Coordinates of C-alpha atoms in Angstrom, one line a residue:
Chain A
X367 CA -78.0 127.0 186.7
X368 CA -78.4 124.6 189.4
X369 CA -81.6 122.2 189.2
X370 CA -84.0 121.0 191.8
X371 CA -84.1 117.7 193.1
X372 CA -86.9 115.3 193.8
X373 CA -87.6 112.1 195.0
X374 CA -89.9 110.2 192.5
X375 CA -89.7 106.5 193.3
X376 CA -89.2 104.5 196.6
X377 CA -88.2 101.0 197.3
X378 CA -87.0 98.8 199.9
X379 CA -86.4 95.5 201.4
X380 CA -86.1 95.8 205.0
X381 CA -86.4 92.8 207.6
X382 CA -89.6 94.5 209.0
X383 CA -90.7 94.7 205.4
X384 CA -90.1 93.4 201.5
X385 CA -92.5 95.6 200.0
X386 CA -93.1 99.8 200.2
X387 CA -97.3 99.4 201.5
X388 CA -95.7 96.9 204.0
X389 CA -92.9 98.7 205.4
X390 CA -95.0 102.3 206.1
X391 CA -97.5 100.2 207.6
X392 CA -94.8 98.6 209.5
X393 CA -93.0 101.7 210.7
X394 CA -96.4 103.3 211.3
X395 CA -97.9 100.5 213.4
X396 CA -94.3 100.4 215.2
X397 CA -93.7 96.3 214.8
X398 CA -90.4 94.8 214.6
X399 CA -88.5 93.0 212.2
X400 CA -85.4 91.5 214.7
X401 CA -86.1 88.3 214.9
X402 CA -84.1 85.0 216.5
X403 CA -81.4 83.4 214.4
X404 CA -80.8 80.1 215.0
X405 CA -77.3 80.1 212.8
X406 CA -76.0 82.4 215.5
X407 CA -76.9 80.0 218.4
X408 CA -75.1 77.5 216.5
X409 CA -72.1 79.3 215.6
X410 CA -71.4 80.5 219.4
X411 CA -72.4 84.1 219.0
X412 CA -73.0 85.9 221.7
X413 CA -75.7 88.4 220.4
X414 CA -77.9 85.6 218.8
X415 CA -80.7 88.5 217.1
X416 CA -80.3 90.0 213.8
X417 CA -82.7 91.5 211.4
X418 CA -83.4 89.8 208.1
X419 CA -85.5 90.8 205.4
X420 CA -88.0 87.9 204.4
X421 CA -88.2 87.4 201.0
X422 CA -89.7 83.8 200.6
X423 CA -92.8 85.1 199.4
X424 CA -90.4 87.2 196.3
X425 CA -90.5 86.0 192.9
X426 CA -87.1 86.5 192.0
X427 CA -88.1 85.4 188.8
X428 CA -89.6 88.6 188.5
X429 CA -86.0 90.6 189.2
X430 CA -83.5 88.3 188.0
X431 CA -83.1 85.9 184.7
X432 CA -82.7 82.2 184.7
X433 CA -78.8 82.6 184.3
X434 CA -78.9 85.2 187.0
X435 CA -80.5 83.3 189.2
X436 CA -77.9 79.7 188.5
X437 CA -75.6 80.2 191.9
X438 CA -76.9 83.3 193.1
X439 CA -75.4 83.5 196.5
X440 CA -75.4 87.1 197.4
X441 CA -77.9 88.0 199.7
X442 CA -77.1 92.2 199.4
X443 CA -77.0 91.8 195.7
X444 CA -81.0 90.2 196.0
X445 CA -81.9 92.9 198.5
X446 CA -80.7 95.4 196.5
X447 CA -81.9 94.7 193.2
X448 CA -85.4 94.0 194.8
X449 CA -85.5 97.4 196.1
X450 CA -84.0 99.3 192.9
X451 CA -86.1 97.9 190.5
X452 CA -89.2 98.4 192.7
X453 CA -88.0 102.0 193.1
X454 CA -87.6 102.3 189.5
X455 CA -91.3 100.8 188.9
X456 CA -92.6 102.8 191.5
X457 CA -91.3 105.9 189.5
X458 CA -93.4 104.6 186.8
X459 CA -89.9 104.5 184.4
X460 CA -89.4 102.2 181.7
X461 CA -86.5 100.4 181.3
X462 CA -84.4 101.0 178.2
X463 CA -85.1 98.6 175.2
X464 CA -82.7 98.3 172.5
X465 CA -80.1 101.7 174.0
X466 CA -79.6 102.8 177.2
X467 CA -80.9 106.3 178.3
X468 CA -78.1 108.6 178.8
X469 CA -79.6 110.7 181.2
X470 CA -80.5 107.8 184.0
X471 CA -77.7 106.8 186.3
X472 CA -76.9 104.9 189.6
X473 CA -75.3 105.3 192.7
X474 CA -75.3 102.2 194.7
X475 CA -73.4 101.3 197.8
X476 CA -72.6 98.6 199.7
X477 CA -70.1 97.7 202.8
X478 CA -69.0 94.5 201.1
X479 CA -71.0 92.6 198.8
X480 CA -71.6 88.4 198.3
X481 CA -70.0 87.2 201.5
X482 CA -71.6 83.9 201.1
X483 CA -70.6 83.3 197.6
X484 CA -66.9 84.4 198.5
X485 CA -66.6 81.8 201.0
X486 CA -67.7 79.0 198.5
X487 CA -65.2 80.7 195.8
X488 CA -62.4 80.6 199.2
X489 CA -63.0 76.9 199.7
X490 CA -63.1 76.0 195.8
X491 CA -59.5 78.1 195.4
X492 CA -58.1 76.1 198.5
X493 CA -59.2 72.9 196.7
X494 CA -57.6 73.1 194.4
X495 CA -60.8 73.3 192.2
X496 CA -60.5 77.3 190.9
X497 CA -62.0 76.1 187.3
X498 CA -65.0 75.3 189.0
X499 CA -65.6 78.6 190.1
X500 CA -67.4 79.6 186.7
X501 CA -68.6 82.8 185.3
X502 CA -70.4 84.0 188.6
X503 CA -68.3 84.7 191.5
X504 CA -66.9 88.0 190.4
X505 CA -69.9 89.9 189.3
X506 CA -71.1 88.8 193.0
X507 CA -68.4 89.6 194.8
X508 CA -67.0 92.7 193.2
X509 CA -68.7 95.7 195.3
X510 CA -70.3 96.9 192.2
X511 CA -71.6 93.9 191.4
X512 CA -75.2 95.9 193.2
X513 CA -74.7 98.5 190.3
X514 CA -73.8 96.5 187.7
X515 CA -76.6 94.4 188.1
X516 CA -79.2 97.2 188.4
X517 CA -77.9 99.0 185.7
X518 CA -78.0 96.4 183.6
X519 CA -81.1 95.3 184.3
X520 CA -83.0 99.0 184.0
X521 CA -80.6 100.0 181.2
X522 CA -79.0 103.1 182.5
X523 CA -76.8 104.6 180.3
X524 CA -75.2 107.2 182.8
X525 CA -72.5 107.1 185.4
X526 CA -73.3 103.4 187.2
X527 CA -71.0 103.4 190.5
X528 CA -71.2 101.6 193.7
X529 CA -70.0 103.9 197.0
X530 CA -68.6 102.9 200.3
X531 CA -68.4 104.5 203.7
X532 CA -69.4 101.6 206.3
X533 CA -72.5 103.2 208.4
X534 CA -72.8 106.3 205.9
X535 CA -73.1 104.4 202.7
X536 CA -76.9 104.8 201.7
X537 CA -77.2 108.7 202.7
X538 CA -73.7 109.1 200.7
X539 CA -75.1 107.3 197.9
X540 CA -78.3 109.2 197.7
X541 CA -76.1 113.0 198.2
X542 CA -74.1 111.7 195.0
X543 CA -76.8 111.0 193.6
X544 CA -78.2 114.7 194.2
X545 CA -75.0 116.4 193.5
X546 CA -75.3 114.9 190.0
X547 CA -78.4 115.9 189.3
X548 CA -78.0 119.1 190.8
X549 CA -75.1 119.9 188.6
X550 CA -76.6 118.6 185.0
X551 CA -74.8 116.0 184.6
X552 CA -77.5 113.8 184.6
X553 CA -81.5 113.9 185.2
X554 CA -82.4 110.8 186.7
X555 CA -80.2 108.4 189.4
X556 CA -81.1 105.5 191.3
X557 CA -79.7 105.8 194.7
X558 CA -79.5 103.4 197.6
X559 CA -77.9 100.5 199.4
X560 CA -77.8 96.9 200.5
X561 CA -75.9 94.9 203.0
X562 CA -75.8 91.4 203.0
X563 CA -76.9 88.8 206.0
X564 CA -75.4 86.4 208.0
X565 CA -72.5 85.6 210.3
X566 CA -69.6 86.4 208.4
X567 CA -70.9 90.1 208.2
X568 CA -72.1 90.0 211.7
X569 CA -69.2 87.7 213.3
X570 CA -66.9 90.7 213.4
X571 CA -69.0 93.1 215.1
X572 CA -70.2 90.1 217.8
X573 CA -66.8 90.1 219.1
X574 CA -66.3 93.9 219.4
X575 CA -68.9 93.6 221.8
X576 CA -70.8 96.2 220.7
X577 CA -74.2 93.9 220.1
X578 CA -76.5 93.2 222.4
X579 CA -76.0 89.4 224.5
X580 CA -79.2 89.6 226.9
X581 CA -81.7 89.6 224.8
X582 CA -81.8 86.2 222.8
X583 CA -84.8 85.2 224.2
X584 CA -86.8 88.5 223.8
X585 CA -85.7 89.8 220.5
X586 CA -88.0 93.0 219.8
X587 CA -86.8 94.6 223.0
X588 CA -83.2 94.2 222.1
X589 CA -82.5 97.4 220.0
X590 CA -83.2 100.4 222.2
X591 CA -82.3 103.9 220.4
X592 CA -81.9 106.3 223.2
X593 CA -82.8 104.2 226.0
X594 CA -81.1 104.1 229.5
X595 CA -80.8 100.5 229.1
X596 CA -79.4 100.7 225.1
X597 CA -77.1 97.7 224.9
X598 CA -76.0 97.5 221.8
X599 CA -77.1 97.7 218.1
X600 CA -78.5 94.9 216.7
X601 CA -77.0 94.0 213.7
X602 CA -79.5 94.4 210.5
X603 CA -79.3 93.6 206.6
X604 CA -81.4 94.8 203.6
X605 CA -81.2 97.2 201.0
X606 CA -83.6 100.7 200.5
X607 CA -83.6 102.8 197.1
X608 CA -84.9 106.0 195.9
X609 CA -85.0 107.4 192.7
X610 CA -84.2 111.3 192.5
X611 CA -84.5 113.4 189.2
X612 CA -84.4 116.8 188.9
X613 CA -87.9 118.7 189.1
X614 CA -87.9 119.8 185.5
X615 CA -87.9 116.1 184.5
X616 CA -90.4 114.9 187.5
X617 CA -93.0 117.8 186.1
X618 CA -92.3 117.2 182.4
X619 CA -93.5 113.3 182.5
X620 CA -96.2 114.4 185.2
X621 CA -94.4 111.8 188.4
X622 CA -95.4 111.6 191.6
X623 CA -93.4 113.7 194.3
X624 CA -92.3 111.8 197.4
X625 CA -90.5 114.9 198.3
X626 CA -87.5 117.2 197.8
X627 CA -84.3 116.9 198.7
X628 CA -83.0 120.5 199.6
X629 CA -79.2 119.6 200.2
X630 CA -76.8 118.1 202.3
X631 CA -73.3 117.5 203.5
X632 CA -70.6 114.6 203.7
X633 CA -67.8 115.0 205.9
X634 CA -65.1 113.2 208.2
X635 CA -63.8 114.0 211.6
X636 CA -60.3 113.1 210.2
X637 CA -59.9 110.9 213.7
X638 CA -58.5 113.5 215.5
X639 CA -60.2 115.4 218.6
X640 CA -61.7 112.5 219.9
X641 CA -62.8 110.7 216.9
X642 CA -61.5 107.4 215.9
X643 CA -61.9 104.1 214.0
X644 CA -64.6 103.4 215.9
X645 CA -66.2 107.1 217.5
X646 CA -67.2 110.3 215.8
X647 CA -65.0 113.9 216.0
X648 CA -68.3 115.2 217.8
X649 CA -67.0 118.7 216.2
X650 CA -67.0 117.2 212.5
X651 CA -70.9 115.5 213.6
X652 CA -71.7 119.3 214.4
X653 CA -70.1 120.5 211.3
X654 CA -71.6 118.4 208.9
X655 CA -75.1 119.3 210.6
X656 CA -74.5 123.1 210.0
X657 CA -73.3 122.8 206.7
X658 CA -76.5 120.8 205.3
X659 CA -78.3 123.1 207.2
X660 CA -76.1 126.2 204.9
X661 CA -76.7 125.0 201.8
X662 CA -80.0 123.5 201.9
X663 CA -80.6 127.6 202.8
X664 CA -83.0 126.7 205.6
X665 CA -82.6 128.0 209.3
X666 CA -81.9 125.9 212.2
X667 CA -85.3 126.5 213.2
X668 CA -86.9 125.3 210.5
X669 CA -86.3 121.4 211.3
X670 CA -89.6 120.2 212.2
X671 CA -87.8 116.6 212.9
X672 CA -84.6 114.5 213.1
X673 CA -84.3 111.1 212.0
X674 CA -80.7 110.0 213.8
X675 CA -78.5 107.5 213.1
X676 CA -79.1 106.3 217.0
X677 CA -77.8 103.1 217.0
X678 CA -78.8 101.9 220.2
X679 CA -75.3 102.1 221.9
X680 CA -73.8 104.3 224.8
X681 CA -73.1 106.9 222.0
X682 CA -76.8 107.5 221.4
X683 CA -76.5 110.3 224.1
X684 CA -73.6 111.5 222.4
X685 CA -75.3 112.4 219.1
X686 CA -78.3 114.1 220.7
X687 CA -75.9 116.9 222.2
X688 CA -74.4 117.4 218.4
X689 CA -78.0 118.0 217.1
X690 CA -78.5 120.4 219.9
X691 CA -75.4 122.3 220.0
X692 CA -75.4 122.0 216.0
X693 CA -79.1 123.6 215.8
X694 CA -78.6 125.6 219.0
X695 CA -82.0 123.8 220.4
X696 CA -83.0 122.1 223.1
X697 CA -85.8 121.0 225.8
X698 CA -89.5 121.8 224.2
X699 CA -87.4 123.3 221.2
X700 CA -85.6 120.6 219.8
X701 CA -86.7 118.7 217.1
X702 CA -89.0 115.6 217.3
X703 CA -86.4 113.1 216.9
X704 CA -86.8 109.0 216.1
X705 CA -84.3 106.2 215.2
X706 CA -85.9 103.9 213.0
X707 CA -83.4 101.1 214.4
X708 CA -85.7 99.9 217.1
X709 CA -88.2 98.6 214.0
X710 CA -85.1 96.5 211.8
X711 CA -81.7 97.2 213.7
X712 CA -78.6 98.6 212.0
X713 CA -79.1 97.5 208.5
X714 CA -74.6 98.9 208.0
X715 CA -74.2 99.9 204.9
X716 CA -77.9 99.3 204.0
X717 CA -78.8 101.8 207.0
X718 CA -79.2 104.9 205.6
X719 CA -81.3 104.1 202.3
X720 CA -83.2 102.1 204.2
X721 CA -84.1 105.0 206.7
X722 CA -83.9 107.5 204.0
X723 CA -87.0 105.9 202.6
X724 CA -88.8 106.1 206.0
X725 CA -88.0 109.5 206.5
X726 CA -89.3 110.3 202.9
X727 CA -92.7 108.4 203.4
X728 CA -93.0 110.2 206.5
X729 CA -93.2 113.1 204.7
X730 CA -95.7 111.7 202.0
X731 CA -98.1 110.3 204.6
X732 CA -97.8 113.3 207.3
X733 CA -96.4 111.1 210.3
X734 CA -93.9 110.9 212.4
X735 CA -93.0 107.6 213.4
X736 CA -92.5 106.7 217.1
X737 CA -89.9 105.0 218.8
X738 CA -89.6 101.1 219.7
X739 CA -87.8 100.4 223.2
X740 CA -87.5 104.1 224.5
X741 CA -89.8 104.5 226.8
X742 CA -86.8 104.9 229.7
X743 CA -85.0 107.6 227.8
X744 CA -81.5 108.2 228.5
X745 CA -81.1 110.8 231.5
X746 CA -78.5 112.3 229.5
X747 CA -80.4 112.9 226.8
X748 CA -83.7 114.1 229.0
X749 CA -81.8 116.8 230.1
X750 CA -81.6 117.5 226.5
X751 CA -84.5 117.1 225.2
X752 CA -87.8 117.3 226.2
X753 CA -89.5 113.3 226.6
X754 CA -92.3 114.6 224.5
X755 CA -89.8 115.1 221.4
X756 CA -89.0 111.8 221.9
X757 CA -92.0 110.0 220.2
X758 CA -93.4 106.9 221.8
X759 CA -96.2 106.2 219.1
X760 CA -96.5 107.3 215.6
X761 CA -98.5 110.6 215.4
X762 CA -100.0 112.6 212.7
X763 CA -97.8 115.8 211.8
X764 CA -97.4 117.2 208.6
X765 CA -93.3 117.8 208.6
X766 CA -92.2 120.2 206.4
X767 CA -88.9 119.6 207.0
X768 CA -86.7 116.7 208.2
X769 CA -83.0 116.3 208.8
X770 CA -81.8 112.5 208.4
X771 CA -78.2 111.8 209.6
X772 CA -75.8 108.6 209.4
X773 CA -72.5 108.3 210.8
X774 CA -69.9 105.6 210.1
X775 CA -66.8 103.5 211.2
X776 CA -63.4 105.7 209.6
X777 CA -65.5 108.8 211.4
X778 CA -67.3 109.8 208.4
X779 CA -70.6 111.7 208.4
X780 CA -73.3 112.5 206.0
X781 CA -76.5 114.5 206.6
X782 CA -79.4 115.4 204.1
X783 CA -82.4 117.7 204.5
X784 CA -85.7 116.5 202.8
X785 CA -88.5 118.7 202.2
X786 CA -92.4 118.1 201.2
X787 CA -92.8 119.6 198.0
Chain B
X1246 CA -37.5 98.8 234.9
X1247 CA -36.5 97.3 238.4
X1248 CA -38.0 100.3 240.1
X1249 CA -40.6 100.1 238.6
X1250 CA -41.6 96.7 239.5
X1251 CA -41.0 97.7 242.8
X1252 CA -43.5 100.3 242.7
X1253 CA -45.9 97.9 241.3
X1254 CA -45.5 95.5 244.3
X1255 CA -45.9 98.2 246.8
X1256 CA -49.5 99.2 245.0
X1257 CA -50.5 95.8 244.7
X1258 CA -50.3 94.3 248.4
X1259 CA -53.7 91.9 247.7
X1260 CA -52.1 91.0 244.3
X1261 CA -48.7 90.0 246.3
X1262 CA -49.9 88.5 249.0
X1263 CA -52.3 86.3 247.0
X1264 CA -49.8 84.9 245.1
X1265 CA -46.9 85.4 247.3
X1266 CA -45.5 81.2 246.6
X1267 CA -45.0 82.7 243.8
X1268 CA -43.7 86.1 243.4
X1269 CA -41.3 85.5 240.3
X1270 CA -44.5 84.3 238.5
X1271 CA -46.2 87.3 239.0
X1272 CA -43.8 89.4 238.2
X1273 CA -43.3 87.9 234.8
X1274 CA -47.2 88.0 234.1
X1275 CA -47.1 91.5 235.0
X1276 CA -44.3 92.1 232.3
X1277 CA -46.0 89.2 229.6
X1278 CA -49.2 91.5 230.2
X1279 CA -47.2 95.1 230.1
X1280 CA -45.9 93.8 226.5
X1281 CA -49.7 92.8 225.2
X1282 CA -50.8 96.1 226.3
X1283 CA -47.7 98.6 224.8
X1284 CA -49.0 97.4 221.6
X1285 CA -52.3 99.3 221.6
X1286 CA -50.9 102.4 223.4
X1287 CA -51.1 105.6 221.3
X1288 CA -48.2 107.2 220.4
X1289 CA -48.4 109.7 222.8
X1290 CA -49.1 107.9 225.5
X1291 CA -45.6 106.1 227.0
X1292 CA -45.0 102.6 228.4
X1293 CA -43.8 104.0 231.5
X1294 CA -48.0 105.0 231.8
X1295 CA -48.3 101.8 232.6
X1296 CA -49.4 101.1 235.7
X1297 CA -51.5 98.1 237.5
X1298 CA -54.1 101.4 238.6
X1299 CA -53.8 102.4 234.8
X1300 CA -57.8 102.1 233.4
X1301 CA -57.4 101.1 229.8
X1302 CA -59.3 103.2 227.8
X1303 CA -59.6 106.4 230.0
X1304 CA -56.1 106.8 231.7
X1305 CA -54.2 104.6 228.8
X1306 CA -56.6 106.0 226.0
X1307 CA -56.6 103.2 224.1
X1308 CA -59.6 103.0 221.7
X1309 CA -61.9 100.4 223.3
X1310 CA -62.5 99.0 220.3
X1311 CA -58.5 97.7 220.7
X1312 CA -59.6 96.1 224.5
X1313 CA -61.2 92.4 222.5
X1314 CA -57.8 92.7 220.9
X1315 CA -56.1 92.9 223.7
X1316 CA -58.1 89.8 225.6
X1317 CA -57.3 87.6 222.6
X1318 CA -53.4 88.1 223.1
X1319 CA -54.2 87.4 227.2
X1320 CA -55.7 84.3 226.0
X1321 CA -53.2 83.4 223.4
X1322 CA -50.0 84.7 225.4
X1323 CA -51.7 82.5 229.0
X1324 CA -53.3 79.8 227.4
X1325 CA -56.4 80.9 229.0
X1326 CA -60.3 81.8 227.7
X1327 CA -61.8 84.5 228.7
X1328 CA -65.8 84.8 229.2
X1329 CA -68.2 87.8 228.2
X1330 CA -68.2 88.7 232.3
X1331 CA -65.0 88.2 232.6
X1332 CA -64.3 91.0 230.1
X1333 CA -67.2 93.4 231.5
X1334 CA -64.9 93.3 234.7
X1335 CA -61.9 94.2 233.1
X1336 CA -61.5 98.3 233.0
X1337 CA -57.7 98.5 234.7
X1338 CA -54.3 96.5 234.2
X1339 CA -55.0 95.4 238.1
X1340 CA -58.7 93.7 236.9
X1341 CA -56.6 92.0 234.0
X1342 CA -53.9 90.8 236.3
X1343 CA -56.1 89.2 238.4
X1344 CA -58.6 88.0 235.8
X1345 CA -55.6 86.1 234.7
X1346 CA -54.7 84.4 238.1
X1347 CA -58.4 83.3 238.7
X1348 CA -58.0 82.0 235.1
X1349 CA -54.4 80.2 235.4
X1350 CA -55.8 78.6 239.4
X1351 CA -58.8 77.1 237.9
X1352 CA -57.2 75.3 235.1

């Protein structure tokens, strides 16, 4: 017997956002977290934007112990257990006391975890001076270090693993997540992912030139999901989490139902036919669209909305044929489709937790967010879709269901059907 | 490989005449450039494709992700730097070649 799935507990720390009531009001209002850095300026950058999540105002006292705390240097790690344990508390569970619970586990991904705290440990090593390094650089800098932490902190005694597929991470973690739970082999997993700030993480994709360089001095109008005048993603850092337990377990201790996650699909276009490093199999995109659609046991009509991974790049156009050959719909009949990366940028490896939990709160509130920056939609997608699928504002729509979708660098592809329950 | 130098003067009369002085030069940049770029070619896709008309990523299909690569050996291999514009410019072997020459006459 295969169980339900649920979504009991949301969390997130998002540059437009630290805090759940913030963030829905941010997505809802449409305001936008890409801000200016200085740092890039400084460093030469060419795209000198970024979005950062803001958490001055945390108490990490709250999240972390004093030891913890004594060279924390991770900025993913911080992101990510903000938004777990808020996910966690929001799911109104306790954290284990004196054993762990066997039945609570974590999947928690990253791209590559405590950049900053690597490059001190790099310039200690060259020095000379590897004593110095102490206790803390490994449980930063190992990619797990996200799932360690949080399962150490919330006492989880089942499996605790950190995934990694670039661009795909948080909507693979949250599918093997559901798999689990699906299966039996566990009733309760925190699911999600973070991505750390700053140069070193963004240097590399500055000089691919795939970032936007004009818009330094206008920073909310940089990121531009299906826009004619997309010029790049802007690159983005954060973590989001959700917490999914089978229904039997969400009824049983009464929780409150974000929403249910029907199925999915993970896949990979093997970088062949057109896919690469850098560029999506468009047949594999299509494939891995059908096959959540199969085994959530929905029809292709019954996708009230998409939320895309729409980076705000050339491809953009690209993605919104897959949907529409995948679904066979198009003009008034496609979907209503937003990209929530005008609002924050491309969060990487944080991006699809992070719009996972938007496309889940969309759900709980009855909205559909709008669009930032596409008011001139792409004329190749126009002849797609009809402009008023393409929402300008946040309206009032009670989904039933919505497709979410994130690709990634190595051409891998993940895509996972939510439900209101 | 001398016919095909050949050919590649006979399609690149601006190229030539620009920097007739010095035709040795520009044959040799041609060839320092045809080495840079044989690196990045996909295995299907022969040296002999090579050709100053040749647009890099849809003719040569090589990934554009590989093109930055590419402008960091030109500037390594010609002692140059190449700007953001300079790179938006840049689609064929031609643009490169003579990206290169504006760069080496205004140093």
């Amino acid at each position: 017997m295969q169980n339900r799935v649920v979504v009991t507990g949301l969390g997130v720390c998002a540059p437009n956002a630290v805090s759940l009531n913030g963030f829905a009001q941010s997505m809802a209002e449409g305001s936008s977290g890409i801000q200016f850095q200085e740092e890039l300026k400084q460093l030469n950058f060419s795209c000198q934007i970024a979005g950062k999540p803001n958490i001055d105002r945390i108490n990490l006292n709250n999240h972390f112990t004093k030891v913890q705390l004594k060279g924390l240097n991770a900025s993913g790690l911080v992101y990510g257990v903000v938004a777990g344990v808020d996910a966690w508390k929001d799911a109104t569970l306790a954290t284990a006391s004196s054993k762990p619970d066997w039945d609570n586990g974590i999947v928690f991904g990253t791209g590559i975890l405590g950049v900053d705290k690597f490059r001190d440990a790099i310039y200690q090593v060259d020095a000379g001076e590897v004593r110095r390094l102490g206790s803390t650089t490994v449980i930063q800098t190992m990619a797990s270090g996200i799932s360690a932490f949080l399962g150490g902190i919330l006492g989880c005694g089942n499996q605790v693993t950190t995934n990694s597929s670039a661009c795909t991470t948080g909507t693979e973690a949250l599918l093997m997540g559901y798999d689990r739970i699906k299966n039996g082999y566990a009733k309760r997993m925190l699911v999600g992912s973070c991505s750390d700030s700053g140069p070193y993480v963004w240097g590399g994709f500055d000089a691919m030139r795939i970032l936007p360089r004009k818009y330094n001095q206008d920073p909310k109008s940089a990121s531009r999901p299906m826009s004619a005048t997309a010029a790049g993603f802007v690159p983005g850092s954060g973590a989001g989490a959700l917490v999914l337990e089978s229904l039997e377990s969400a009824k049983a201790r009464k929780a409150h139902i974000y929403a249910e996650v029907l199925g999915g699909a993970i896949n990979s276009g093997g970088q062949r036919n057109g896919g690469s490093m850098t560029a999506p199999n468009d047949e594999a995109v299509q494939h891995c669209i059908t096959s959540a659609i199969a085994n959530s046991n929905i029809d292709d009509n019954d996708v009230d909305a998409i939320n895309g991974h729409l980076t705000a790049t050339s491809k953009d156009p690209n993605e919104i044929k897959n949907w529409a050959i995948a679904l066979g719909r198009s003009g008034e009949h496609f979907p209503y489709v937003n990209s929530f990366k005008g609002h924050f940028g491309h969060c990487l490896a944080a991006a699809g937790s992070v719009e996972c939990v938007a496309t889940v709160l969309q759900l709980e509130k009855g909205v559909l967010y709008g669009n930032l920056n596409a008011e001139d939609v792409h004329p190749d997608i126009a002849a797609l879709v009809s402009k008023s699928k393409i929402l300008q504002k946040t309206i009032d729509y009670k989904a039933k269901i919505i497709a979410k979708a994130s690709f990634g660098f190595g051409d891998v592809n993940a895509c996972v059907i939510f439900s209101r329950y | 490989m001398q016919k095909q130098v050949l050919v590649l003067e006979m399609s690149m009369p601006v190229l030539f005449l620009a920097g007739i002085k010095n035709a040795m030069n520009e044959k040799e940049k041609y060839q320092k450039l045809k080495e840079i770029v044989q690196t990045y070619l996909p295995d299907d896709v022969s040296v002999d494709a090579i050709r100053p008309e040749s647009n890099f990523t849809t003719e040569l299909n090589i990934n554009s992700a590989n093109l930055v690569d590419i402008v960091l050996d030109v500037e390594d291999v010609f002692d140059i730097t190449l700007e953001n514009e300079d790179m938006d410019g840049m689609l064929t072997v031609g643009d490169a070649l003579t990206i290169i020459d504006n760069k080496i006459s205004d140093k």
